[in-house]
mmCIF file of C-alpha atoms and ligand atoms in Angstrom:
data_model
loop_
_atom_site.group_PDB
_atom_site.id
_atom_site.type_symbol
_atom_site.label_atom_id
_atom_site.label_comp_id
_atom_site.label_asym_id
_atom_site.label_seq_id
_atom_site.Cartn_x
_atom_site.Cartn_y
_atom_site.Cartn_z
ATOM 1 C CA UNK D 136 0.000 0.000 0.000
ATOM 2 C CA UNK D 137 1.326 3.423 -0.911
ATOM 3 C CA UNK D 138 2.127 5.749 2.048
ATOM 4 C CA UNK D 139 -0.297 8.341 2.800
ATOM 5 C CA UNK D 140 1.618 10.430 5.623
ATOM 6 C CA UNK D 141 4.830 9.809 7.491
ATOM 7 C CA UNK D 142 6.178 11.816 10.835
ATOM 8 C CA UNK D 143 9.557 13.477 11.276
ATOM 9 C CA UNK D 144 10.534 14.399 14.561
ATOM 10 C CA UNK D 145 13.403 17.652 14.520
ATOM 11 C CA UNK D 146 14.199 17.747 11.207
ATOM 12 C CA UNK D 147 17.626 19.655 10.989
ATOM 13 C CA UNK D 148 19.316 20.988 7.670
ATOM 14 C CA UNK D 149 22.652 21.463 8.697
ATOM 15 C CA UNK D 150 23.669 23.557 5.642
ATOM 16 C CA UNK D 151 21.342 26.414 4.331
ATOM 17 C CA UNK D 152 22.019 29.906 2.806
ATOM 18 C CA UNK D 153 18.962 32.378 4.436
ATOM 19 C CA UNK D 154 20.567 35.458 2.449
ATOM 20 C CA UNK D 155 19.194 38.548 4.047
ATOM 21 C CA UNK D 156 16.510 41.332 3.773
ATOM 22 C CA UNK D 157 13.393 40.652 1.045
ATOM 23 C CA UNK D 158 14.946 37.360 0.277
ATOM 24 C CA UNK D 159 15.595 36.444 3.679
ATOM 25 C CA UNK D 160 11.776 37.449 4.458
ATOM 26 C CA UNK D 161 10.585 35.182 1.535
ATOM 27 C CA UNK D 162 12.869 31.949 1.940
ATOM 28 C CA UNK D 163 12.976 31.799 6.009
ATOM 29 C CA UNK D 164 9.451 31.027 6.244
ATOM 30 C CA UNK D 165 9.773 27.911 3.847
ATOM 31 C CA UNK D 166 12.647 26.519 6.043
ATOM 32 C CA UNK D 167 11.354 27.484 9.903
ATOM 33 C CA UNK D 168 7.745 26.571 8.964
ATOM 34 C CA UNK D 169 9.390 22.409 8.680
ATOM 35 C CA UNK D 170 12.395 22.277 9.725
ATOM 36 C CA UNK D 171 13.095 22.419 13.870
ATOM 37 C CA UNK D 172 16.419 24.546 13.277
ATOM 38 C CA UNK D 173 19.367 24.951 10.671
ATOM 39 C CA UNK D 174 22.906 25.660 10.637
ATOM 40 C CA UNK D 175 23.305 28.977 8.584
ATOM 41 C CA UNK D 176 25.993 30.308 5.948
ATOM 42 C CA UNK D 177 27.780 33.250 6.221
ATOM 43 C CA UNK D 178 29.003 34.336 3.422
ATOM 44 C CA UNK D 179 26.533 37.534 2.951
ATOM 45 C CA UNK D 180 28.016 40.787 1.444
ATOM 46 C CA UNK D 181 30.462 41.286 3.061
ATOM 47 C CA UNK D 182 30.335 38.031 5.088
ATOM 48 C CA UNK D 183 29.650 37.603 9.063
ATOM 49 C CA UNK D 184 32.999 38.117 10.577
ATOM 50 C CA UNK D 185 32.021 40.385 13.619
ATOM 51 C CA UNK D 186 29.802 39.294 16.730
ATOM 52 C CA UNK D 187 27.944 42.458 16.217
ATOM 53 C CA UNK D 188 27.138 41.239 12.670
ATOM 54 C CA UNK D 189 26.433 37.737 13.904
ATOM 55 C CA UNK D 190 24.042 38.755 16.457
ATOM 56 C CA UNK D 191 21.913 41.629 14.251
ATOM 57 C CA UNK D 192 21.787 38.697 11.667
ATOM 58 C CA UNK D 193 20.095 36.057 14.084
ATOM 59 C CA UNK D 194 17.877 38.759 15.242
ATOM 60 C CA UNK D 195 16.613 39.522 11.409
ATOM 61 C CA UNK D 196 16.240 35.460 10.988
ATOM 62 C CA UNK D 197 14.075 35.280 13.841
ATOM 63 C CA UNK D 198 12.416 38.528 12.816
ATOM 64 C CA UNK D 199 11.938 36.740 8.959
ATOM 65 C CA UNK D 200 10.673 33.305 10.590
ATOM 66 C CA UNK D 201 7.945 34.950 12.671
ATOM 67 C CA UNK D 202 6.696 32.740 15.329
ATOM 68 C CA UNK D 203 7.602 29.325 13.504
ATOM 69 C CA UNK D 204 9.725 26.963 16.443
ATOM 70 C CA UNK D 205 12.576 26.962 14.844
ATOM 71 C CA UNK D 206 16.392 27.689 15.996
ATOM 72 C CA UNK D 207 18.746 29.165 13.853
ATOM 73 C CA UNK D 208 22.545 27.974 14.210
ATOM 74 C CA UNK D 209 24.934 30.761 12.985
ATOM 75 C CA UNK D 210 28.079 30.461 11.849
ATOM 76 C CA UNK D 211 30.937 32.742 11.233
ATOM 77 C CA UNK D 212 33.129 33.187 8.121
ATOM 78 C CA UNK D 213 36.865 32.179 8.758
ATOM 79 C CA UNK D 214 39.585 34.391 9.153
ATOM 80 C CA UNK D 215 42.846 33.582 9.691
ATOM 81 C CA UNK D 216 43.679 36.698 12.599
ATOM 82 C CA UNK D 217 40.703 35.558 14.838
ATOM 83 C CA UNK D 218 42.163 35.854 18.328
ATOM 84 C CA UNK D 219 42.104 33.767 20.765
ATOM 85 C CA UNK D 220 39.622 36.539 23.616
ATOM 86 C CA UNK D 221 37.393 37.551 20.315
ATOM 87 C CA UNK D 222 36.809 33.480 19.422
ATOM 88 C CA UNK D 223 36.947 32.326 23.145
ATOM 89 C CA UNK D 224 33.736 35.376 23.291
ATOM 90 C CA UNK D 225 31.996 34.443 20.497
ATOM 91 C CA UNK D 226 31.700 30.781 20.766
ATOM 92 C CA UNK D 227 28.263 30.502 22.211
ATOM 93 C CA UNK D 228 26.894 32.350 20.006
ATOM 94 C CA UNK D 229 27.918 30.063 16.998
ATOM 95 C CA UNK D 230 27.590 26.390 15.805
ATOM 96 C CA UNK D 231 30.907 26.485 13.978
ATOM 97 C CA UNK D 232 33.185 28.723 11.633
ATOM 98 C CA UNK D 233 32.891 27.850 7.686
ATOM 99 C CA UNK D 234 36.157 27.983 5.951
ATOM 100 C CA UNK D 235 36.030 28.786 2.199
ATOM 101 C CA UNK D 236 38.803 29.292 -0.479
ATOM 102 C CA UNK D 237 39.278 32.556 -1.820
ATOM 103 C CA UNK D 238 36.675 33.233 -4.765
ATOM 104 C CA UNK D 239 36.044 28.985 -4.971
ATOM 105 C CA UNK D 240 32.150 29.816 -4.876
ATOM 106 C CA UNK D 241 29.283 32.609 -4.160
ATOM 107 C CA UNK D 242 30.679 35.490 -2.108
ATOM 108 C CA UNK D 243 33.914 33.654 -1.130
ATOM 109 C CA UNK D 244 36.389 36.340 -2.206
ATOM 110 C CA UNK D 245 37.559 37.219 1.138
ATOM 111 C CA UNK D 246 38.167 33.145 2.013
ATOM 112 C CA UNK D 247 41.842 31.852 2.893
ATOM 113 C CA UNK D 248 43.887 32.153 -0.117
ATOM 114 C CA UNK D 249 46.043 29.090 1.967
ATOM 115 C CA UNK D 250 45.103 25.825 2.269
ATOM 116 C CA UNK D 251 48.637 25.112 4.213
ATOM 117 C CA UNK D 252 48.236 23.636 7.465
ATOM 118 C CA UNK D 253 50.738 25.737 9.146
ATOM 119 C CA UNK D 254 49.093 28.783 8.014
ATOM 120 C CA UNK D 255 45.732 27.856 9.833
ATOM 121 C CA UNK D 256 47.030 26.198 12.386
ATOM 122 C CA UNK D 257 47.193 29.224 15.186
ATOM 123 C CA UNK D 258 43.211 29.829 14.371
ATOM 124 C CA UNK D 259 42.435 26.124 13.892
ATOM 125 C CA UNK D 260 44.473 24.866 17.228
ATOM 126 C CA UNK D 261 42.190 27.800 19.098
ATOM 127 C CA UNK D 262 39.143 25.913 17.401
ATOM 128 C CA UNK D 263 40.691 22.850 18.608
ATOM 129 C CA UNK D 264 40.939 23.861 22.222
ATOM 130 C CA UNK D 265 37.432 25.828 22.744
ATOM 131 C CA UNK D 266 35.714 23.100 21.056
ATOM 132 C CA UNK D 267 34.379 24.931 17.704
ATOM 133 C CA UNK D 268 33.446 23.102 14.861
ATOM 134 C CA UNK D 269 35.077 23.463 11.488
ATOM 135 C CA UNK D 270 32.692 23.591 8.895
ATOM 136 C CA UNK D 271 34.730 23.318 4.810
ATOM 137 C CA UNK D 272 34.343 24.129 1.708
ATOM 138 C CA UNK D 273 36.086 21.653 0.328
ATOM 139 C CA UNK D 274 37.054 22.325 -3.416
ATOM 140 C CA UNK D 275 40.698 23.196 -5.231
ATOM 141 C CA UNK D 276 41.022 25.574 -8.056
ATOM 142 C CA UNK D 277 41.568 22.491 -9.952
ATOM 143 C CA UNK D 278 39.751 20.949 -13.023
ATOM 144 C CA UNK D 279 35.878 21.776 -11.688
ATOM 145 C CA UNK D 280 35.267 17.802 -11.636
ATOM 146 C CA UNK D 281 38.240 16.695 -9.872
ATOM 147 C CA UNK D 282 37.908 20.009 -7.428
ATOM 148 C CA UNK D 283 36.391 17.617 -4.494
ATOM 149 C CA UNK D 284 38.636 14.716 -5.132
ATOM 150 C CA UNK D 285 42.012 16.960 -4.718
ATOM 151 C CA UNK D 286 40.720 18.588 -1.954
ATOM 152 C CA UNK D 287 40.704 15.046 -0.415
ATOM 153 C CA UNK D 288 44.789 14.942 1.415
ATOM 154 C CA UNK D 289 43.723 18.534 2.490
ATOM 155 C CA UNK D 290 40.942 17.052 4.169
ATOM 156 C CA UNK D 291 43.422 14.403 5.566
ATOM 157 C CA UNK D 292 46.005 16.716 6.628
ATOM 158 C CA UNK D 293 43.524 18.811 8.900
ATOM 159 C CA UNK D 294 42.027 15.731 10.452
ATOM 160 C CA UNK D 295 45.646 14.502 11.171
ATOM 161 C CA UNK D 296 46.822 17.543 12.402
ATOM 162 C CA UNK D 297 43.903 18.688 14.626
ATOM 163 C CA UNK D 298 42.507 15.128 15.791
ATOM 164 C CA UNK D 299 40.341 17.496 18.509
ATOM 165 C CA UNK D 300 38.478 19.458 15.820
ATOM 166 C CA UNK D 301 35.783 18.275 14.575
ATOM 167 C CA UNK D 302 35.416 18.656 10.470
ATOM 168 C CA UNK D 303 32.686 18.906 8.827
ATOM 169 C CA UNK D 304 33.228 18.335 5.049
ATOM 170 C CA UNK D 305 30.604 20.130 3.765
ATOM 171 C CA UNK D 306 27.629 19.005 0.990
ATOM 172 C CA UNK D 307 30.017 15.965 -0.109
ATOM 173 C CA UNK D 308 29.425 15.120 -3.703
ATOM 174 C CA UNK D 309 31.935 12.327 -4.936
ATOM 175 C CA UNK D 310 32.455 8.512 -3.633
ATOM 176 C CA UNK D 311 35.893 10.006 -2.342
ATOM 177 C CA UNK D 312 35.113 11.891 0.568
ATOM 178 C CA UNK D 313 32.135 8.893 1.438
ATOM 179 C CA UNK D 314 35.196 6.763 1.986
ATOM 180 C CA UNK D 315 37.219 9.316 3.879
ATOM 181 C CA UNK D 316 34.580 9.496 6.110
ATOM 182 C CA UNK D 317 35.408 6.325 7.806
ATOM 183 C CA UNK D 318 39.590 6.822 7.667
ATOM 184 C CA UNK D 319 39.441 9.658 10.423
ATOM 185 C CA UNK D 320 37.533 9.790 13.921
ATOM 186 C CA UNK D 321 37.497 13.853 13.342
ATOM 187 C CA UNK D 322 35.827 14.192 9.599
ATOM 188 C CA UNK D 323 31.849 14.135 9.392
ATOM 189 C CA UNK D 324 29.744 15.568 6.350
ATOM 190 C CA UNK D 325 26.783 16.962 5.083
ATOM 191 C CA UNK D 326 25.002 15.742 1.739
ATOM 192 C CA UNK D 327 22.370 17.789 -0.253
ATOM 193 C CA UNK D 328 19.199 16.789 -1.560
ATOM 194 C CA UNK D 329 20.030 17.657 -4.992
ATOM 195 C CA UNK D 330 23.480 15.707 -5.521
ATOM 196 C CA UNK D 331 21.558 12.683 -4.203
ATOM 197 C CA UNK D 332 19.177 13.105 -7.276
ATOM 198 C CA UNK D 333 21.621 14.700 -10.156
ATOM 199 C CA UNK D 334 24.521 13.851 -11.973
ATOM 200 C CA UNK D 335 26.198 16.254 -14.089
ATOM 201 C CA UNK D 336 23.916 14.773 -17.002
ATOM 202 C CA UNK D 337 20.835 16.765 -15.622
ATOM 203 C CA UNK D 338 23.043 19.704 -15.459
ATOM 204 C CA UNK D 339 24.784 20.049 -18.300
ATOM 205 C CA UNK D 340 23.897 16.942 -20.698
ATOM 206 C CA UNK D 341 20.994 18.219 -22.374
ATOM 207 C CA UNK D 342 19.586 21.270 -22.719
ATOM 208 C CA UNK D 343 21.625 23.388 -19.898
ATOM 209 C CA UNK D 344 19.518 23.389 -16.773
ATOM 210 C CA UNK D 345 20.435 27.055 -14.491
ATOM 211 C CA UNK D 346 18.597 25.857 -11.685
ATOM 212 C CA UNK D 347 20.546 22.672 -11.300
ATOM 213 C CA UNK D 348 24.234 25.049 -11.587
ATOM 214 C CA UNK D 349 25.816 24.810 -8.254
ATOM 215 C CA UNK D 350 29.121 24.526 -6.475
ATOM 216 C CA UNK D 351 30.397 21.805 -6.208
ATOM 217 C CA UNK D 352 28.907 20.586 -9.156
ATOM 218 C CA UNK D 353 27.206 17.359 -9.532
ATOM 219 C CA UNK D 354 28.946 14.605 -10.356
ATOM 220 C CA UNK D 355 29.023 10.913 -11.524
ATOM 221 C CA UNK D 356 26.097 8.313 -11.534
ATOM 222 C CA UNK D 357 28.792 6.291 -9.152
ATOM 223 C CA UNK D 358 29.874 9.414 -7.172
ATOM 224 C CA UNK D 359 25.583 10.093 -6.542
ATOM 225 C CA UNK D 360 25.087 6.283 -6.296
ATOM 226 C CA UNK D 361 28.026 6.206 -3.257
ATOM 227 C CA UNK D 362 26.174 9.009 -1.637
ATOM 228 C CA UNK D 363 23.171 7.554 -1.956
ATOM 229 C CA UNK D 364 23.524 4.418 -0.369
ATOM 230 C CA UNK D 365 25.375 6.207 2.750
ATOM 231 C CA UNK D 366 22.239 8.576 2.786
ATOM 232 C CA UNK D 367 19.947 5.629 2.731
ATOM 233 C CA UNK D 368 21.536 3.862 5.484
ATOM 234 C CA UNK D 369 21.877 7.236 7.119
ATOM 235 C CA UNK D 370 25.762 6.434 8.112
ATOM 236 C CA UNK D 371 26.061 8.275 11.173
ATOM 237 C CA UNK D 372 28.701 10.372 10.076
ATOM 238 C CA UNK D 373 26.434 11.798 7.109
ATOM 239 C CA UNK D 374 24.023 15.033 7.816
ATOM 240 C CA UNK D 375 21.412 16.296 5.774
ATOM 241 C CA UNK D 376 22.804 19.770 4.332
ATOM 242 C CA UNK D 377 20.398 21.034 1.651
ATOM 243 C CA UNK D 378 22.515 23.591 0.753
ATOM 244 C CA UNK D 379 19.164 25.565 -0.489
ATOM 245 C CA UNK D 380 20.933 28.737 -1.986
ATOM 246 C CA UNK D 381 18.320 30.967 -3.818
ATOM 247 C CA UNK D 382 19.023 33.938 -6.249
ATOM 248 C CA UNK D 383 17.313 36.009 -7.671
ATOM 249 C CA UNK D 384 15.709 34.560 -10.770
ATOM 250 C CA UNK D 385 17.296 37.100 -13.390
ATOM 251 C CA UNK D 386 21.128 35.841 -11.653
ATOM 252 C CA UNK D 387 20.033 32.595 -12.803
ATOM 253 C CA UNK D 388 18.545 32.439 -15.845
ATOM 254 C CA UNK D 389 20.965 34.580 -17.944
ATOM 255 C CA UNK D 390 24.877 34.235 -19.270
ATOM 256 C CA UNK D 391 26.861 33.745 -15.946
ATOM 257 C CA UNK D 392 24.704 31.524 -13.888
ATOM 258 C CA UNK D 393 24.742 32.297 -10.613
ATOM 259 C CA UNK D 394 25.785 28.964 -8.669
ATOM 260 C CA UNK D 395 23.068 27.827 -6.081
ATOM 261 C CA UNK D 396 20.438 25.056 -5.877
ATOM 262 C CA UNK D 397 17.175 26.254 -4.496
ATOM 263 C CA UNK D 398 15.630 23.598 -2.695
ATOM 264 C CA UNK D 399 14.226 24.487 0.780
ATOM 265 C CA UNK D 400 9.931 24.557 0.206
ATOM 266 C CA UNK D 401 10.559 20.976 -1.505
ATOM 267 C CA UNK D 402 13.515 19.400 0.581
ATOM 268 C CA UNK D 403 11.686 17.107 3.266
ATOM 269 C CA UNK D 404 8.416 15.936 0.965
ATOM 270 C CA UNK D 405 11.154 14.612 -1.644
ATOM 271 C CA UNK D 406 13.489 13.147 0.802
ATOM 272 C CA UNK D 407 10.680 11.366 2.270
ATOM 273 C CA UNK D 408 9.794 10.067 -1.454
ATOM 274 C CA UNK D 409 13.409 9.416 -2.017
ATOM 275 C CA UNK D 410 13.487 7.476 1.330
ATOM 276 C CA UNK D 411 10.837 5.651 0.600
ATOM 277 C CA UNK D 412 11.353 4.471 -2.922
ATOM 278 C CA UNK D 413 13.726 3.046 -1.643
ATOM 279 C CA UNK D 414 12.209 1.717 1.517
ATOM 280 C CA UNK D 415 14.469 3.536 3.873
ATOM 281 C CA UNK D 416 12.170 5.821 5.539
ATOM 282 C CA UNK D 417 13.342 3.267 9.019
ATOM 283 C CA UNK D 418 16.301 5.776 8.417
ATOM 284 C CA UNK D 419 15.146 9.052 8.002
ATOM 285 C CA UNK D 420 14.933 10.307 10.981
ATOM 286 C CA UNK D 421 18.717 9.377 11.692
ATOM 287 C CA UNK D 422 19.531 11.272 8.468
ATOM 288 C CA UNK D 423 17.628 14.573 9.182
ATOM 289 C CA UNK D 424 17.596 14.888 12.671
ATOM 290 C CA UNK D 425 19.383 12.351 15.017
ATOM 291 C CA UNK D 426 22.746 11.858 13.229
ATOM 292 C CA UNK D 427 23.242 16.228 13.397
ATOM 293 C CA UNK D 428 22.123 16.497 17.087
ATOM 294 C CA UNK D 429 24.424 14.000 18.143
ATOM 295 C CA UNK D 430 27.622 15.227 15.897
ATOM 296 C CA UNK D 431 26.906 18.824 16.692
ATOM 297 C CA UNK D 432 25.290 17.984 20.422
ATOM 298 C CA UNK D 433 22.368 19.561 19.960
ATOM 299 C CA UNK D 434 19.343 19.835 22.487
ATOM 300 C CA UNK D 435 16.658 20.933 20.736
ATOM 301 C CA UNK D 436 12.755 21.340 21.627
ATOM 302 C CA UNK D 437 10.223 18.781 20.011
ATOM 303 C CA UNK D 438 8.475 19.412 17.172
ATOM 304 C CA UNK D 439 6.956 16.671 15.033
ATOM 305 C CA UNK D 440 6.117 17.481 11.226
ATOM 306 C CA UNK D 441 3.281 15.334 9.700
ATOM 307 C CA UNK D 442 3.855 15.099 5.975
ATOM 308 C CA UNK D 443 0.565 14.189 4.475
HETATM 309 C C1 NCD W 596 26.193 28.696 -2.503
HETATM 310 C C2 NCD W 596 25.621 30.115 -2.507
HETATM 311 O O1 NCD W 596 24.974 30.490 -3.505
HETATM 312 O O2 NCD W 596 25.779 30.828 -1.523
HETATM 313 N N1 NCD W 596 26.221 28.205 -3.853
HETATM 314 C C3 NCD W 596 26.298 26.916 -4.238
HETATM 315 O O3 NCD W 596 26.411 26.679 -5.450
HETATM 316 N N2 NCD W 596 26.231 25.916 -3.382
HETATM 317 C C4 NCD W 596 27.542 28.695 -1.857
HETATM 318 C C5 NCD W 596 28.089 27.332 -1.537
HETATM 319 O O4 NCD W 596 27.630 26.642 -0.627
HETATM 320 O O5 NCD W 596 29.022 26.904 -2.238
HETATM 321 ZN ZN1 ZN W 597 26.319 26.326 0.644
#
């Protein structure tokens, strides 16, 4: 017999982009209306690097997701001349700090131009010590489908280096980082809707689809297939990260595609299709909710969604 409603307690998208003002107003709503709480991006214009910026930001959220139950988890944008007093101050008020390359995606200009361990490690051993999560961007300036696979002994030099931090490789795309999930104690990762659905074929094999353009770009039917399967079993080092990052419709449908997938007023009713296609839906749960609150330690307040 088909299934005619399922329940997900906490659902938890450990990756989204919220922008700010008008669009912040119109794509809040469609996350804090399901979805119990979400771990935020910063990279606005100019990014969240200040606590004053952090805090005025949450406030605006909350303001944006009216009375919805629903907790947003901020991050800050990395720097590499965070002291130790400014992160030591700020670290309640985050989830984690998201590292990006210089210019490797939107609004990423002011990222580390260094991936060198010894040039993070002063910022990344303070991490270490007060306990902040270290959220990636993990691409190289490389060939754009082998960006995620050399990023890979980066990956391996950060978890060797800082066995204390935790790292969160973020929105994971290739069979690579699946298996590097289970070398090192330290490395966990978020996976998207979309690269769970897409290979580059949707994107580019056809007619060119804008609204499947993102960073990093999908991949492989064996790279999706990989990700898949960990999804499925909801390996407990594996979050659900939509990665939902809207713009404007004219950045998307013109010459220069704007990179972002938007996904958030669709993401749980198709995962719970997805899940249950392939009769997984035992697992959900684990994949949206339990596997992020016990990586990140999160105590959130119930809230069950009935999707009908
Ligand atoms: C994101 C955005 O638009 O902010 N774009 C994307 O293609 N995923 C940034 C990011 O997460 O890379
Ligand atoms: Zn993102």
């Amino acid at each position: 017999m088909a299934l005619t409603s399922f329940l997900l307690n906490e659902p938890l998208d450990m990756h989204l982009h919220l922008r700010d003002g008008d669009m912040l107003k119109l794509v809040g709503p469609l996350t804090s209306n399901t979805f119990s709480g979400a771990l935020i991006m910063p990279n606005l214009v100019p990014p969240i690097t200040t606590k004053e910026a952090l805090l005025y930001y949450k406030q605006r959220i909350k303001e944006a997701c009216k009375g919805d139950a629903f907790e947003a988890y901020v991050t800050l944008f990395f720097k590499n001349d965070y002291t130790y007093e400014f992160l030591e101050d700020i670290k309640n008020d985050i989830i984690g700090i998201k590292l990006y390359p210089a210019g490797i995606t939107t609004n990423s200009e002011t990222g580390v131009s260094s991936m060198d361990v010894e040039v993070l490690r002063p910022t990344l051993e303070t991490m270490s010590k007060l306990g902040i999560p270290l959220c990636v961007h993990g691409e190289t300036n490389g060939f754009v489908m082998d960006r995620e696979k050399e990023f890979m002994p980066i990956y391996e030099s950060l978890a060797i280096a800082f066995p204390n931090l935790k790292i969160i490789m973020e929105h994971i795309t290739t069979k690579d980082a699946i298996e590097l999930l289970d070398k090192y104690d330290n490395l966990y990762a978020t996976v998207t809707l979309h690269h769970l659905l897409i290979t580059l074929d949707d994107v580019a094999g056809g007619m060119l689809a804008p609204h499947l353009f993102c960073k990093p770009i999908a991949k492989r039917p064996e790279d999706r297939t990989a990700l898949l399967n960990a999804a499925l079993k909801a390996h407990p080092k594996l979050m659900f990260g939509s990665d939902s990052a809207p713009h404007p419709k004219h950045k998307k449908e013109c010459c220069g595609c704007a990179a972002g997938v938007f996904t958030s007023p669709i993401a749980l009713q198709v995962l719970v299709e997805l899940f249950e296609k392939y009769d997984s839906l035992d697992n959900l749960n684990d994949f949206v909710s339990n596997n992020a609150k016990k990586i990140y330690g999160l105590n959130i307040k119930d809230k069950t969604i009935k999707l009908v």
